[in-house]
Amino acid sequence: MSWEMVAGVEVHVELATKTKVFCGCANAFGAEPNTFICPVCTGMPGALPTLNRQVVEYALRAGLALGCDIAPQTAFDRKNYFYPDLPKAYQISQLSLPICQNGSLEIETKQGTKQIRIRQIHIEEDTGKLMHHPTQPYTLVDFNRCGVPLLEIVSQPDISDADEAIAYLENLREILLFLGVSDCKMQEGSLRVDLNVSVRRQGSKEPSVPTELKNINSFQAVGRAIRWEAARQIQVLEAGGKIQRETRRWDDANNRGIVLRSKEEAEQYRYMPEPDLPVLVIDHGWIERVQRELPELPREKRIRYQKEMGISHQQACTLTGSPQMAALFEQTAALCRNPREAAHLIAGEVARLCTETATRPEDLKVDAEKLAALADMIDSGRINRTVGKEVAERIFRLNVDPETYVAEHGLAMVSDPNVVEAAVRRVLREQTKSVADYRNGKERAFGYLVGQVMKSLKGKGDPALVHRVLHQLLDG
Ligand code: ZN
Ligand code: MN
């Protein structure tokens, strides 16, 4: 009998606010240890928290974009546990009245679109960081991260395989990026993923006891971890064993989950209402304003690019690869005559150059006006696409002016029929073997001859004209 996976995902995402959630310390990554700290975030006795309004604003943004109900009243709770990187010995979180509930996220699966329900989104604070000395028997602690605002986004157990888990995470990350609430960098820990995995026999309503997997460092590792854990549970159950409620740490290098501890029940944290923070009332006007100001989301952008601008699905996906890429495209498209030409340049050349030069989205600095001028030169036939690519690369790397560059390098398209014909005749005289091949039915020889003509025109020939003349002289 076959088995199916029943999995849920918990995502912790650090919010990109200027300051921490309950104090005025800077919220920044990579500073000297213990330089952005104060009595509040280091848990000094008597220090009182003050809620950062921007955190609530970002939580509302995420909640509304994910179709959640917003609680008219939300409250904070203390989650008590002792850990060296948690100086208060409790974390301020939300248990009884989380700020957002009952949302959903649509993903594409092999069987079509699927809704993954979101149980809740709540606000909490991050912990500090332990730094275990590599050779000496001691550990240092950096409290800079203490009090960095987090959203914990908890899905329902609606995920049935590894691909769905990855699709859910990719969509979620994309939405959070376009909302501007987090930089979602897994490598810097600003997006962290925990998995809850169980299995059940096909058709059964009763899944196994879920286990938790932590410490997963990439979306690909999520796929490996979730597959491994489901397979492990099936093996245990088929051998007549029982699944223990436990938390495992994912060891990606060795492709296995290592037991950390038997999992805590909520009661073990002795949650209690946070006495130092009042209940927060979120009035209707606030929710409506955030809803009204929600930016266009990547999925909506893709649909609009395809419908209104005639851009292919694949290019639309590349153009929404990051908020910066989408912004560059929209600025360029607005400045040039044909948005499809802008799409070719950006989804083609700019995206390729970003990969080649390992340019991060936040470092993408390409002049939209220059790209738009280039798009118009290609669209009007002043230069051909091959030359266009070369100029795009010069704009990307050296910020050249396309008009000047084309003029100085004599790159204008050669559309004079006499010049093209002379080049074709020259090539046909020289390439006797390819001509014979073509006439004997080798279609591929034609492409080679086109290439030779283009080469003799220094890459600047009008491609349509070159094709036409070549056909006339070969076939005629
Ligand atoms: Zn502080
Ligand atoms: Mn949490």
Coordinates of C-alpha atoms and ligand atoms in Angstrom, one line a residue:
M1 CA 0.0 0.0 0.0
S2 CA 1.3 3.4 -0.8
W3 CA 2.0 6.3 1.5
E4 CA 1.5 10.1 1.3
M5 CA 3.3 12.9 2.9
V6 CA 1.5 15.4 5.2
A7 CA 3.8 18.4 5.9
G8 CA 3.6 21.9 7.1
V9 CA 6.2 24.7 7.0
E10 CA 7.2 27.3 9.6
V11 CA 9.1 30.3 8.3
H12 CA 10.8 32.8 10.5
V13 CA 11.6 36.0 8.6
E14 CA 13.6 38.9 10.0
L15 CA 11.9 42.2 9.2
A16 CA 13.9 45.0 7.5
T17 CA 13.1 47.7 10.0
K18 CA 15.6 50.3 10.9
T19 CA 15.4 49.5 14.6
K20 CA 14.6 46.5 16.8
V21 CA 11.1 45.4 17.8
F22 CA 11.0 46.6 21.5
C23 CA 13.9 49.1 21.7
G24 CA 15.6 51.8 19.6
C25 CA 18.8 49.8 18.8
A26 CA 19.8 49.5 15.2
N27 CA 18.6 46.4 13.4
A28 CA 21.6 45.6 11.2
F29 CA 23.5 42.5 10.1
G30 CA 27.2 42.0 10.4
A31 CA 28.2 44.7 13.0
E32 CA 30.9 44.2 15.6
P33 CA 29.5 41.9 18.3
N34 CA 27.5 43.6 21.1
T35 CA 27.6 47.1 19.7
F36 CA 23.8 47.4 19.0
I37 CA 22.5 46.6 22.4
C38 CA 20.8 48.3 25.3
P39 CA 19.2 47.4 28.7
V40 CA 15.9 46.4 26.9
C41 CA 17.3 43.9 24.4
T42 CA 19.8 42.5 26.8
G43 CA 17.1 41.8 29.4
M44 CA 18.2 44.0 32.2
P45 CA 15.9 43.9 35.2
G46 CA 13.3 46.7 35.1
A47 CA 13.9 47.6 31.4
L48 CA 10.5 47.9 29.6
P49 CA 9.7 47.1 26.0
T50 CA 8.1 49.6 23.6
L51 CA 6.5 48.1 20.4
N52 CA 8.0 49.4 17.1
R53 CA 5.0 50.6 15.0
Q54 CA 6.8 49.7 11.7
V55 CA 6.9 46.0 12.8
V56 CA 3.1 46.0 13.0
E57 CA 2.9 47.8 9.7
Y58 CA 5.0 45.1 8.0
A59 CA 3.1 42.3 9.7
L60 CA -0.2 43.8 8.3
R61 CA 1.4 44.1 4.9
A62 CA 2.4 40.4 4.9
G63 CA -0.9 39.3 6.4
L64 CA -3.0 41.2 3.9
A65 CA -0.9 40.1 0.9
L66 CA -1.4 36.5 2.0
G67 CA -5.2 36.9 2.4
C68 CA -5.2 36.7 6.2
D69 CA -7.8 38.0 8.6
I70 CA -6.3 40.7 10.8
A71 CA -7.1 40.5 14.5
P72 CA -8.8 43.7 15.7
Q73 CA -7.0 43.2 19.0
T74 CA -3.6 41.5 19.2
A75 CA -1.6 40.7 22.3
F76 CA 1.9 39.5 23.3
D77 CA 2.9 36.5 25.4
R78 CA 6.0 35.3 27.1
K79 CA 7.4 32.0 25.9
N80 CA 9.7 30.9 28.7
Y81 CA 12.8 28.9 28.1
F82 CA 16.4 29.2 29.2
Y83 CA 19.0 29.4 26.5
P84 CA 22.4 31.3 26.7
D85 CA 21.5 33.5 23.7
L86 CA 18.2 34.6 25.3
P87 CA 19.2 36.9 28.2
K88 CA 15.6 37.5 29.5
A89 CA 15.1 33.7 29.7
Y90 CA 11.8 34.3 27.8
Q91 CA 11.0 35.3 24.2
I92 CA 8.2 37.9 23.6
S93 CA 5.9 36.2 21.1
Q94 CA 2.2 35.8 20.4
L95 CA 0.2 32.7 21.3
S96 CA -3.5 33.5 22.1
L97 CA -4.1 36.5 19.8
P98 CA -1.7 36.4 16.8
I99 CA -1.9 39.4 14.5
C100 CA -2.9 37.5 11.3
Q101 CA -4.8 34.2 10.8
N102 CA -6.4 32.1 8.1
G103 CA -4.5 33.1 5.0
S104 CA -3.4 31.1 2.0
L105 CA -0.8 31.0 -0.8
E106 CA -1.4 29.6 -4.2
I107 CA 1.3 27.4 -5.8
E108 CA 1.8 25.7 -9.1
T109 CA 2.0 21.9 -9.0
K110 CA 2.2 19.2 -11.6
Q111 CA -1.5 18.7 -11.1
G112 CA -2.3 22.4 -11.4
T113 CA -2.7 25.2 -8.9
K114 CA -3.1 24.4 -5.2
Q115 CA -3.9 26.5 -2.2
I116 CA -1.6 26.1 0.8
R117 CA -3.5 27.4 3.8
I118 CA -1.6 29.7 6.3
R119 CA -2.7 29.1 9.8
Q120 CA -1.2 32.2 11.3
I121 CA 1.4 34.9 11.2
H122 CA 2.7 36.3 14.5
I123 CA 5.3 38.8 15.7
E124 CA 8.2 37.8 17.9
E125 CA 11.7 38.8 18.8
D126 CA 14.9 37.1 17.6
T127 CA 17.5 35.7 20.0
G128 CA 21.3 36.5 20.1
K129 CA 23.9 34.3 18.5
L130 CA 26.3 31.9 20.1
M131 CA 29.8 31.6 18.6
H132 CA 31.5 28.4 19.6
H133 CA 35.2 28.8 19.5
P134 CA 36.6 26.4 16.9
T135 CA 39.5 25.1 19.1
Q136 CA 39.1 26.5 22.6
P137 CA 36.6 25.1 25.1
Y138 CA 34.4 28.2 25.3
T139 CA 31.5 29.9 23.6
L140 CA 31.0 33.7 23.0
V141 CA 27.6 35.4 22.7
D142 CA 26.7 38.3 20.5
F143 CA 23.5 40.0 21.6
N144 CA 23.2 42.3 18.5
R145 CA 20.4 40.0 17.1
C146 CA 18.5 40.0 20.3
G147 CA 15.2 41.8 19.7
V148 CA 15.4 41.9 15.9
P149 CA 11.8 41.7 14.8
L150 CA 10.6 38.4 13.4
L151 CA 7.4 37.2 11.7
E152 CA 6.7 33.6 12.1
I153 CA 4.5 32.4 9.2
V154 CA 2.9 29.0 9.9
S155 CA 1.3 26.9 7.2
Q156 CA -1.3 24.2 7.6
P157 CA -0.2 20.7 6.9
D158 CA -1.3 21.0 3.3
I159 CA 2.0 20.1 1.6
S160 CA 2.2 16.7 0.0
D161 CA 5.7 16.5 -1.5
A162 CA 9.1 18.1 -1.7
D163 CA 8.3 20.1 -4.8
E164 CA 5.3 21.7 -3.2
A165 CA 7.3 22.6 -0.1
I166 CA 9.9 24.3 -2.4
A167 CA 7.2 26.0 -4.5
Y168 CA 5.5 27.3 -1.3
L169 CA 8.8 28.7 0.0
E170 CA 9.8 30.3 -3.4
N171 CA 6.4 32.0 -3.7
L172 CA 6.4 33.2 -0.1
R173 CA 9.9 34.6 -0.4
E174 CA 9.1 36.4 -3.6
I175 CA 6.0 38.0 -2.0
L176 CA 7.9 39.1 1.1
L177 CA 10.7 40.6 -1.2
F178 CA 8.2 42.5 -3.3
L179 CA 6.4 43.8 -0.2
G180 CA 9.8 45.1 1.0
V181 CA 9.4 43.7 4.5
S182 CA 12.5 41.5 4.5
D183 CA 15.6 40.8 2.4
C184 CA 14.9 37.1 2.9
K185 CA 18.6 36.0 2.8
M186 CA 18.8 32.4 3.9
Q187 CA 22.6 32.6 4.1
E188 CA 22.4 35.5 6.6
G189 CA 19.6 33.8 8.5
S190 CA 17.0 36.4 7.7
L191 CA 14.8 33.6 6.3
R192 CA 14.7 30.4 8.3
V193 CA 12.7 27.3 7.6
D194 CA 11.4 24.6 9.9
L195 CA 9.5 21.6 8.7
N196 CA 6.8 19.5 10.3
V197 CA 6.6 16.1 8.6
S198 CA 4.3 13.2 8.9
V199 CA 3.0 10.4 6.6
R200 CA -0.2 8.4 6.3
R201 CA -1.4 5.5 4.2
Q202 CA -3.1 6.6 1.0
G203 CA -6.8 7.2 1.8
S204 CA -6.3 7.3 5.6
K205 CA -7.3 10.4 7.5
E206 CA -4.8 9.7 10.3
P207 CA -1.3 11.0 9.8
S208 CA 1.6 9.8 11.9
V209 CA 3.0 11.8 14.8
P210 CA 4.7 14.8 13.1
T211 CA 8.4 15.3 13.7
E212 CA 10.2 18.6 13.3
L213 CA 13.3 19.3 11.2
K214 CA 15.4 22.4 11.8
N215 CA 18.5 24.1 10.6
I216 CA 17.8 23.8 6.9
N217 CA 20.0 26.1 4.9
S218 CA 18.6 26.3 1.4
F219 CA 15.4 25.5 -0.4
Q220 CA 17.1 22.6 -2.1
A221 CA 18.0 21.3 1.3
V222 CA 14.4 21.6 2.3
G223 CA 13.6 19.2 -0.6
R224 CA 16.2 16.7 0.6
A225 CA 15.2 16.9 4.2
I226 CA 11.5 16.5 3.7
R227 CA 12.0 13.5 1.4
W228 CA 14.5 11.9 3.8
E229 CA 12.2 12.3 6.8
A230 CA 9.1 10.9 5.0
A231 CA 11.1 7.9 3.9
R232 CA 12.4 7.3 7.4
Q233 CA 8.9 7.4 8.9
I234 CA 7.5 5.0 6.3
Q235 CA 10.4 2.6 7.0
V236 CA 9.7 2.7 10.8
L237 CA 6.0 2.3 10.3
E238 CA 6.2 -0.5 7.8
A239 CA 8.5 -2.4 10.2
G240 CA 5.8 -2.0 12.8
G241 CA 7.5 0.7 14.8
K242 CA 6.2 4.0 16.2
I243 CA 7.2 7.6 15.3
Q244 CA 8.5 9.5 18.3
R245 CA 7.5 13.2 18.7
E246 CA 11.0 14.8 18.3
T247 CA 13.0 17.6 16.8
R248 CA 15.8 16.8 14.4
R249 CA 18.6 18.9 13.1
W250 CA 19.2 18.5 9.4
D251 CA 22.7 17.6 8.5
D252 CA 22.8 18.4 4.8
A253 CA 26.4 17.3 4.2
N254 CA 25.6 13.8 5.3
N255 CA 22.0 13.9 4.1
R256 CA 20.3 12.9 7.4
G257 CA 18.4 14.3 10.3
I258 CA 20.0 14.1 13.8
V259 CA 17.8 13.9 16.9
L260 CA 18.1 17.1 18.9
R261 CA 15.5 16.5 21.6
S262 CA 12.0 15.1 22.1
K263 CA 9.8 17.9 21.0
E264 CA 8.3 20.3 23.6
E265 CA 4.5 20.7 23.8
A266 CA 3.3 24.3 24.0
E267 CA 2.5 23.8 27.7
Q268 CA 6.2 23.2 28.4
Y269 CA 7.0 26.8 27.5
R270 CA 4.7 28.1 30.3
Y271 CA 3.3 30.8 28.0
M272 CA 1.8 33.7 29.9
P273 CA 0.5 37.1 28.9
E274 CA 3.3 39.7 28.5
P275 CA 2.5 42.1 31.3
D276 CA 4.7 44.9 30.0
L277 CA 2.9 45.4 26.7
P278 CA -0.8 46.4 26.5
V279 CA -3.3 44.8 24.1
L280 CA -2.8 46.4 20.7
V281 CA -5.9 47.6 19.0
I282 CA -5.7 47.7 15.2
D283 CA -8.4 50.0 13.9
H284 CA -10.1 49.5 10.5
G285 CA -8.6 52.6 9.0
W286 CA -5.1 51.3 9.6
I287 CA -5.9 48.0 7.9
E288 CA -7.6 49.7 5.0
R289 CA -4.7 52.0 4.4
V290 CA -2.2 49.2 4.3
Q291 CA -4.4 47.2 2.0
R292 CA -4.7 50.2 -0.3
E293 CA -1.0 50.8 -0.4
L294 CA 0.0 47.1 -1.0
P295 CA 2.4 47.1 -4.0
E296 CA 1.6 45.0 -7.1
L297 CA 2.8 41.5 -6.4
P298 CA 5.0 39.4 -8.7
R299 CA 2.2 37.1 -9.8
E300 CA 0.1 40.1 -10.8
K301 CA 3.0 41.6 -12.6
R302 CA 3.6 38.5 -14.6
I303 CA 0.0 38.4 -15.7
R304 CA 0.0 42.1 -16.6
Y305 CA 3.3 41.8 -18.6
Q306 CA 1.9 38.9 -20.6
K307 CA -1.6 40.4 -21.2
E308 CA -0.9 44.0 -21.7
M309 CA 2.6 43.9 -23.2
G310 CA 2.6 40.6 -25.0
I311 CA 5.6 39.3 -23.2
S312 CA 6.3 35.6 -23.0
H313 CA 5.6 33.7 -19.7
Q314 CA 9.3 32.7 -19.4
Q315 CA 10.5 36.3 -19.9
A316 CA 7.8 37.6 -17.4
C317 CA 9.2 35.1 -14.8
T318 CA 12.8 36.3 -15.4
L319 CA 11.7 40.0 -15.2
T320 CA 10.0 39.4 -11.8
G321 CA 13.1 37.6 -10.5
S322 CA 13.6 40.4 -8.0
P323 CA 11.9 43.7 -7.2
Q324 CA 14.9 45.5 -8.6
M325 CA 14.7 43.7 -12.0
A326 CA 11.0 44.3 -12.2
A327 CA 11.5 48.0 -11.5
L328 CA 14.2 48.3 -14.1
F329 CA 12.0 46.6 -16.7
E330 CA 9.0 48.8 -15.9
Q331 CA 11.0 52.0 -16.1
T332 CA 12.6 51.0 -19.4
A333 CA 9.3 49.8 -20.9
A334 CA 7.7 53.2 -20.0
L335 CA 10.5 55.1 -21.7
C336 CA 10.7 53.1 -25.0
R337 CA 8.4 52.5 -27.9
N338 CA 8.1 48.7 -27.7
P339 CA 8.1 47.1 -24.2
R340 CA 8.8 43.7 -25.8
E341 CA 12.2 45.0 -27.0
A342 CA 12.9 46.1 -23.4
A343 CA 11.9 42.7 -22.2
H344 CA 14.3 41.0 -24.7
L345 CA 17.1 43.2 -23.5
I346 CA 16.5 42.8 -19.7
A347 CA 15.3 39.2 -19.5
G348 CA 18.0 38.3 -22.0
E349 CA 21.2 40.3 -21.6
V350 CA 20.8 42.0 -18.3
A351 CA 19.7 38.8 -16.5
R352 CA 22.6 36.9 -18.1
L353 CA 25.1 39.6 -17.1
C354 CA 23.8 39.6 -13.6
T355 CA 24.5 35.8 -13.3
E356 CA 27.8 36.1 -15.1
T357 CA 29.1 38.9 -12.8
A358 CA 27.3 37.6 -9.7
T359 CA 25.5 40.9 -9.3
R360 CA 23.1 40.9 -6.3
P361 CA 19.7 42.4 -7.0
E362 CA 20.3 45.2 -4.6
D363 CA 23.5 46.1 -6.5
L364 CA 21.8 46.2 -9.9
K365 CA 22.4 49.6 -11.3
V366 CA 21.6 50.0 -15.0
D367 CA 20.4 53.2 -16.5
A368 CA 16.8 52.7 -17.7
E369 CA 17.0 55.7 -20.1
K370 CA 20.0 54.2 -21.9
L371 CA 18.4 50.8 -22.1
A372 CA 15.3 52.4 -23.5
A373 CA 17.3 54.3 -26.1
L374 CA 19.0 51.1 -27.1
A375 CA 15.6 49.2 -27.3
D376 CA 14.4 52.0 -29.7
M377 CA 17.5 51.7 -31.9
I378 CA 16.8 47.9 -32.3
D379 CA 13.1 48.3 -32.7
S380 CA 13.5 50.9 -35.5
G381 CA 16.1 48.8 -37.3
R382 CA 19.0 51.1 -36.8
I383 CA 21.1 48.3 -35.3
N384 CA 20.5 44.6 -35.4
R385 CA 19.9 42.4 -32.3
T386 CA 23.5 41.0 -32.3
V387 CA 24.9 44.5 -32.1
G388 CA 22.2 45.3 -29.6
K389 CA 23.5 42.6 -27.2
E390 CA 27.0 44.0 -27.5
V391 CA 25.8 47.5 -26.7
A392 CA 23.6 46.2 -23.8
E393 CA 26.7 44.7 -22.3
R394 CA 28.6 48.0 -22.6
I395 CA 25.7 49.8 -20.8
F396 CA 25.7 47.2 -18.1
R397 CA 29.4 47.2 -17.5
L398 CA 30.5 50.7 -18.4
N399 CA 27.4 52.7 -18.5
V400 CA 28.1 53.9 -22.1
D401 CA 25.7 56.1 -24.0
P402 CA 24.2 53.8 -26.7
E403 CA 24.0 56.6 -29.4
T404 CA 27.6 57.6 -29.0
Y405 CA 28.8 54.0 -28.7
V406 CA 27.1 53.0 -32.0
A407 CA 28.3 56.1 -33.8
E408 CA 31.9 55.8 -32.6
H409 CA 32.1 52.1 -33.5
G410 CA 30.2 52.3 -36.8
L411 CA 27.7 49.7 -35.7
A412 CA 24.7 51.0 -37.6
M413 CA 22.9 48.2 -39.4
V414 CA 23.9 47.5 -43.0
S415 CA 20.6 47.5 -44.9
D416 CA 21.9 48.6 -48.4
P417 CA 20.9 45.7 -50.8
N418 CA 23.9 46.3 -53.0
V419 CA 26.4 46.0 -50.1
V420 CA 24.6 42.9 -48.7
E421 CA 24.5 41.3 -52.2
A422 CA 28.2 41.9 -52.8
A423 CA 28.9 40.2 -49.4
V424 CA 26.7 37.2 -50.2
R425 CA 28.3 36.8 -53.7
R426 CA 31.8 36.9 -52.1
V427 CA 30.8 34.2 -49.5
L428 CA 29.2 32.0 -52.1
R429 CA 32.4 32.1 -54.2
E430 CA 34.6 31.2 -51.3
Q431 CA 32.5 28.6 -49.5
T432 CA 32.1 26.2 -52.4
K433 CA 31.8 23.1 -50.2
S434 CA 29.0 24.6 -48.0
V435 CA 27.2 25.7 -51.2
A436 CA 27.4 22.1 -52.6
D437 CA 26.3 20.7 -49.2
Y438 CA 23.2 23.0 -49.2
R439 CA 22.3 22.1 -52.8
N440 CA 22.6 18.4 -51.8
G441 CA 19.9 18.9 -49.1
K442 CA 22.0 19.8 -46.1
E443 CA 19.8 22.5 -44.5
R444 CA 22.3 23.2 -41.8
A445 CA 24.8 24.6 -44.4
F446 CA 22.4 27.5 -44.9
G447 CA 22.9 28.7 -41.3
Y448 CA 26.6 28.5 -41.7
L449 CA 26.5 30.6 -44.9
V450 CA 24.4 33.2 -43.0
G451 CA 27.0 33.3 -40.3
Q452 CA 29.8 33.8 -42.9
V453 CA 27.9 36.7 -44.6
M454 CA 27.3 38.3 -41.2
K455 CA 30.9 37.9 -40.4
S456 CA 32.0 39.6 -43.6
L457 CA 29.6 42.5 -42.7
K458 CA 31.2 42.7 -39.3
G459 CA 28.0 41.5 -37.6
K460 CA 26.1 44.5 -38.7
G461 CA 24.0 43.1 -41.5
D462 CA 20.3 43.3 -41.6
P463 CA 19.5 39.6 -40.8
A464 CA 16.2 39.5 -42.8
L465 CA 17.9 41.0 -45.9
V466 CA 20.8 38.6 -45.6
H467 CA 18.4 35.6 -45.5
R468 CA 16.5 36.9 -48.5
V469 CA 19.5 37.6 -50.7
L470 CA 21.1 34.3 -49.8
H471 CA 18.0 32.4 -50.7
Q472 CA 17.6 34.3 -54.0
L473 CA 21.2 33.5 -55.1
L474 CA 21.3 29.9 -53.8
D475 CA 17.8 28.7 -54.8
G476 CA 17.2 31.0 -57.8
Ligands
ZN1 ZN 18.2 47.5 22.5
MN2 MN 9.2 31.2 16.6

